[in-house]
Coordinates of C-alpha atoms in Angstrom, one line a residue:
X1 CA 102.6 25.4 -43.1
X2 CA 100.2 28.6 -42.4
X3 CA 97.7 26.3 -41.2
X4 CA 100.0 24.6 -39.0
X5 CA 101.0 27.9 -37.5
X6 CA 97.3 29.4 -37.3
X7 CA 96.6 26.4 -35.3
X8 CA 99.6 26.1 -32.8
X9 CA 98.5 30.1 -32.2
X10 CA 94.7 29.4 -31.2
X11 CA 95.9 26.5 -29.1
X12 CA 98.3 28.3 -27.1
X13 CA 96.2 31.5 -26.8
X14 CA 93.1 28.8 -25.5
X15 CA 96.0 27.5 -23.1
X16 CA 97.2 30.5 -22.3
X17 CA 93.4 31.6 -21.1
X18 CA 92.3 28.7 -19.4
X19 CA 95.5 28.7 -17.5
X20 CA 94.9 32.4 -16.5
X21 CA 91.4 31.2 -15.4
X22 CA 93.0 28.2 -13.1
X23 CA 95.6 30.8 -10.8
X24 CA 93.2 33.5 -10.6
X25 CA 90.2 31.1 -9.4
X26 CA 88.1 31.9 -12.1
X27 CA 86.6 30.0 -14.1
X28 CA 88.8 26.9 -13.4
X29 CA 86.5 25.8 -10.0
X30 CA 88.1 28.2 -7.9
X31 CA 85.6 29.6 -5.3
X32 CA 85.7 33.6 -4.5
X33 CA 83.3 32.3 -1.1
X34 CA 85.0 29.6 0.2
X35 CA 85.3 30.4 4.0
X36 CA 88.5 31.0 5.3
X37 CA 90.4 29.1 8.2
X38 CA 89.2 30.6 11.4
X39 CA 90.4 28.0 13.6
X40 CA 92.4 29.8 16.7
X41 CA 95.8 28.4 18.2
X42 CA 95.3 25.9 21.1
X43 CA 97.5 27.7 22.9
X44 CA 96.1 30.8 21.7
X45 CA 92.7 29.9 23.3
X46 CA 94.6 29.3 26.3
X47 CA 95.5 32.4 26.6
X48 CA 92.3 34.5 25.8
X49 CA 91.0 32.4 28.3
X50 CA 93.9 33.4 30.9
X51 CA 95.1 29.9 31.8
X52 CA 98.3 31.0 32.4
X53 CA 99.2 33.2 35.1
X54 CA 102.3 34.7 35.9
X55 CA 103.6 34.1 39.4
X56 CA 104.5 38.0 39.8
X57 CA 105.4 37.3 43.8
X58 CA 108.6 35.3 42.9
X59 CA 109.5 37.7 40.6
X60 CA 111.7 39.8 42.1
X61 CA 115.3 37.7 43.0
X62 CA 118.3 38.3 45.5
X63 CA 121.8 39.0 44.5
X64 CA 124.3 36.2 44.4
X65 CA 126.1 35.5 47.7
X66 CA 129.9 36.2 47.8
X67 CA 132.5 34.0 46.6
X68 CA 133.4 31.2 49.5
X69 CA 137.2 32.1 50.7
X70 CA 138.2 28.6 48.5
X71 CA 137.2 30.5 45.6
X72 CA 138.6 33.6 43.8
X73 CA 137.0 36.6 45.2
X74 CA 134.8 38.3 42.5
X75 CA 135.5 41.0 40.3
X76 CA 132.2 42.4 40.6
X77 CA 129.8 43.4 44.0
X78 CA 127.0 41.0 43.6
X79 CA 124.8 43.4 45.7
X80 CA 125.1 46.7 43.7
X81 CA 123.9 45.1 40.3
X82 CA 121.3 46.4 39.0
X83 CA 118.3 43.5 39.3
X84 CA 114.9 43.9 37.9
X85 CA 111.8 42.3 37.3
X86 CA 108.3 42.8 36.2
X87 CA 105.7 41.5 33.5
X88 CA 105.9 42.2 29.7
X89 CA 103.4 41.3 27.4
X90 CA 101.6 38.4 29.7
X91 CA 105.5 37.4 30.3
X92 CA 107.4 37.3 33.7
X93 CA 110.6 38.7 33.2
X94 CA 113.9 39.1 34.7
X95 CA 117.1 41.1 34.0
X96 CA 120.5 42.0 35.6
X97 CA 123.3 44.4 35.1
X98 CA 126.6 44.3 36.5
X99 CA 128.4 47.8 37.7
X100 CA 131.0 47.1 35.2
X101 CA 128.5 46.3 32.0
X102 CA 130.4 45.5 28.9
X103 CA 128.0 46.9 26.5
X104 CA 126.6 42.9 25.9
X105 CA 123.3 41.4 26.9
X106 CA 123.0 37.6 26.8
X107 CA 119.7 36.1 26.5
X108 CA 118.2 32.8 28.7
X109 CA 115.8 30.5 27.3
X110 CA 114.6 28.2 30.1
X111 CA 113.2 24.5 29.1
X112 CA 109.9 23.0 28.9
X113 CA 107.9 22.8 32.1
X114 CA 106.8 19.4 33.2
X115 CA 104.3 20.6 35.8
X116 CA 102.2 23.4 37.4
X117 CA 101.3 24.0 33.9
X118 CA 99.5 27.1 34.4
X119 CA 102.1 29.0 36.8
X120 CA 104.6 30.8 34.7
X121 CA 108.1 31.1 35.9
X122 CA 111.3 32.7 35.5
X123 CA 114.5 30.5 35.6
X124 CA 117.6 32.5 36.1
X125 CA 120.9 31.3 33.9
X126 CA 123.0 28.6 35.1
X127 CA 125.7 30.6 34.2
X128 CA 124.8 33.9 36.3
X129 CA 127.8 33.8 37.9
X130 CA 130.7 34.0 35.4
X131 CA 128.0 36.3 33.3
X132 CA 128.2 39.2 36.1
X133 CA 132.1 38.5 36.7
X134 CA 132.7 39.2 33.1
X135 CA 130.8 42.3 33.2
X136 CA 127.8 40.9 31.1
X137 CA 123.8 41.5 31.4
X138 CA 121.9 39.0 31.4
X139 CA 117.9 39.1 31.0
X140 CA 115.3 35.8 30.8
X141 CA 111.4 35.6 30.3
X142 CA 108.8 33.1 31.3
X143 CA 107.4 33.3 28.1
X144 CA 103.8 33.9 28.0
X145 CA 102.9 29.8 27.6
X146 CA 104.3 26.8 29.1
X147 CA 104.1 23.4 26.8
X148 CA 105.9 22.9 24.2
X149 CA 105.7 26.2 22.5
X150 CA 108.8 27.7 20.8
X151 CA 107.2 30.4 19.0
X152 CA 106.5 31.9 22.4
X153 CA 109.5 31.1 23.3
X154 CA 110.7 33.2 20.9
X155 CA 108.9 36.2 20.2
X156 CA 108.9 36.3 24.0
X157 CA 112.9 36.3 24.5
X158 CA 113.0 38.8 21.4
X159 CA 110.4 41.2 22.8
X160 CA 112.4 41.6 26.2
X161 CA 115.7 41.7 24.6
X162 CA 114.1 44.5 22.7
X163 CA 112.9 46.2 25.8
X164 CA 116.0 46.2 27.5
X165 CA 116.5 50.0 27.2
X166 CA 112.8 51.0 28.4
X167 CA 113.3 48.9 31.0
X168 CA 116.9 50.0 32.8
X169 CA 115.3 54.0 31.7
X170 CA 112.3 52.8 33.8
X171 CA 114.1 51.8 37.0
X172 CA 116.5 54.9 36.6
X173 CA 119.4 53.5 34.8
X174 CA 120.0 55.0 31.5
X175 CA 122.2 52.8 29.3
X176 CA 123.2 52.8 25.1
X177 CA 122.0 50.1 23.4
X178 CA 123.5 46.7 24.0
X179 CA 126.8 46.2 21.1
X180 CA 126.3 42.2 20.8
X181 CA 123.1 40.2 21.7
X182 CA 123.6 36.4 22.6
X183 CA 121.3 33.9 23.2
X184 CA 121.6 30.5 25.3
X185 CA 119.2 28.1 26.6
X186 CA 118.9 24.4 27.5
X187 CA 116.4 21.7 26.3
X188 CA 113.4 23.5 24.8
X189 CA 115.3 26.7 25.9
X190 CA 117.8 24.5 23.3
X191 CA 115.6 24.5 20.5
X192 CA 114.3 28.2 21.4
X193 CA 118.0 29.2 20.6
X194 CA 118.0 27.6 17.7
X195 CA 114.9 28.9 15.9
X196 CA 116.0 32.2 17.3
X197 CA 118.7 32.7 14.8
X198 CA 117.3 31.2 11.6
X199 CA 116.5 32.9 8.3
X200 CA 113.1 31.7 8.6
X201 CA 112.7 33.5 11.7
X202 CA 114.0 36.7 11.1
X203 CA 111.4 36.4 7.9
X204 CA 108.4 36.1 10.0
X205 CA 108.7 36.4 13.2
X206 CA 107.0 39.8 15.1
X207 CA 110.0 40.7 17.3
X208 CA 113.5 40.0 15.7
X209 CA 116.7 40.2 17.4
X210 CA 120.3 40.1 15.4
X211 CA 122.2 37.7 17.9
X212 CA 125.7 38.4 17.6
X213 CA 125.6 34.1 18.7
X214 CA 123.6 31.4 19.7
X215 CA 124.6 28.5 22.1
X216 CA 122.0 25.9 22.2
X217 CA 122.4 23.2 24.7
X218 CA 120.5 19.5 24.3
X219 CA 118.0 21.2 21.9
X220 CA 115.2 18.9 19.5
X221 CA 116.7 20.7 16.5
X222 CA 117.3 17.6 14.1
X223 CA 114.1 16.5 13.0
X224 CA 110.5 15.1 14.7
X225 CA 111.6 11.8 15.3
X226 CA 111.9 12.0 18.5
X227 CA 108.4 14.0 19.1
X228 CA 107.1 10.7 17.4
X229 CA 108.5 8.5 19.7
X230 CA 107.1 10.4 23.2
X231 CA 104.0 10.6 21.2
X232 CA 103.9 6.8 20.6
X233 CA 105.2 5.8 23.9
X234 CA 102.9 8.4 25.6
X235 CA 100.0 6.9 23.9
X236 CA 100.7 3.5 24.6
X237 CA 101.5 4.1 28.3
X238 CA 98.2 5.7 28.8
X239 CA 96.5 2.6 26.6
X240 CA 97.9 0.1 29.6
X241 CA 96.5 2.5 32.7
X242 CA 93.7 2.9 34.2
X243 CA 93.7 6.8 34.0
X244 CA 92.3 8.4 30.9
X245 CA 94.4 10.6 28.5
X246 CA 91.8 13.6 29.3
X247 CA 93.3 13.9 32.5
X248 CA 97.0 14.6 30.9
X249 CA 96.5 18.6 29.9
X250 CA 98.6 18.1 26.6
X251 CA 97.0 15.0 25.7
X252 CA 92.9 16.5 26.1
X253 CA 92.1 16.3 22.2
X254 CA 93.1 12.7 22.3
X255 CA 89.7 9.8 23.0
X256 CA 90.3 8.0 26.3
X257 CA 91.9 5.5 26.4
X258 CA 92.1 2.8 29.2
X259 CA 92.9 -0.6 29.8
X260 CA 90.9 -3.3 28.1

């Protein structure tokens, strides 16, 4: 029985060692020099290279025209809300405050751009309108990439809802910090919204924003197969062309491909 014991012992100390060995790389194959990943972002490259350029000209935007007589006349003056504009971070950004601001900001995500990849834009909400007659502020970036590139999307909307402050003291408008934060966006700006309000995010991402709520609208949040299929059918449309995938900016690592 003492034998048996002495035995299980050396075993599980041997174990014990070789395991220790394995998880801290040595002695198990692990190698202290192995390189580490290097490899940069595409669309990081992208923009060390400056690819993308913000269109600062069309920055700066108009207030809204008055209600027509067949509507209800507004609560608010369109023209004496506060409308600014500028660049933050290699983003285009806008922002407007009503007279009568209720202490909430609401956040735009705009959707993916189909073309003039390189020219970044600012979309202003659909919902502009019934945002200044309610007395809420509204602010929306260009993000600092176009494709299809949440995480900018993100970090982007979070750093200018984050800025808010700076910016009104900036243009002369001093203001308390917003109560509620809300985001909205549609399409990309769908899924932006989304990933904007997960644990995951507010884990890891650099600029985090507590939204107070979230209203995405037609976003990709379910799973990838629909990425799949406008891969697939991407792929296959270019296979029965004459053009070559190179020429499709998102499709560059791809081999050509043309028609047999």
């Amino acid at each position: 029985m003492f034998e048996f014991k002495k035995t299980a012992l050396i075993g599980l100390a041997i174990s014990s060692l070789t395991l220790s060995g394995c998880l801290s790389g040595g002695g198990g194959g692990g190698n202290d020099d192995a390189e580490q990943d290097t490899r940069v972002r595409v669309q990081q490259q992208r923009m060390n290279e400056g690819f993308f350029v913000v269109q600062e000209d069309e920055l700066p935007f108009d207030a809204l025209e008055s209600p027509t007589a067949s509507f209800a006349p507004s609560v608010v003056s369109y023209e004496d809300t506060s409308r600014w504009s500028g660049v933050l971070n290699g983003a285009g950004y806008r922002i407007e405050v009503p007279t009568n601001w209720n202490g909430m900001l609401v956040m735009y995500a705009h959707g993916f751009r189909t073309s003039a990849p390189k020219e970044l834009r600012v979309d202003n909400p659909p919902m502009r309108r019934y945002l200044l007659d309610n007395g809420y502020a509204w602010a929306a970036s260009s993000y600092s990439t176009n494709f299809y590139d949440v995480r900018a999307g993100v970090e982007d909307t979070n750093a200018l809802a984050l800025a808010f402050n700076d910016i009104a003291a900036e243009n002369d408008r001093v203001l308390d910090a917003p109560d509620k934060y809300y985001i909205t966006g549609v399409s990309m700006g769908g899924h932006v919204t989304a990933a904007a309000v997960e644990k995951e995010t507010k884990e890891t991402a650099n600029h985090v924003v507590n939204y107070a709520g979230a209203a995405p609208m037609c976003g990709v949040v379910g799973d990838t197969e629909l990425f799949n299929f406008f891969a697939g059918y991407t792929i296959s449309l270019l296979a029965f062309t004459t053009d070559s995938a190179a020429n499709v900016p998102f499709q560059s690592p791809l081999p050509t491909l043309k028609q047999s």
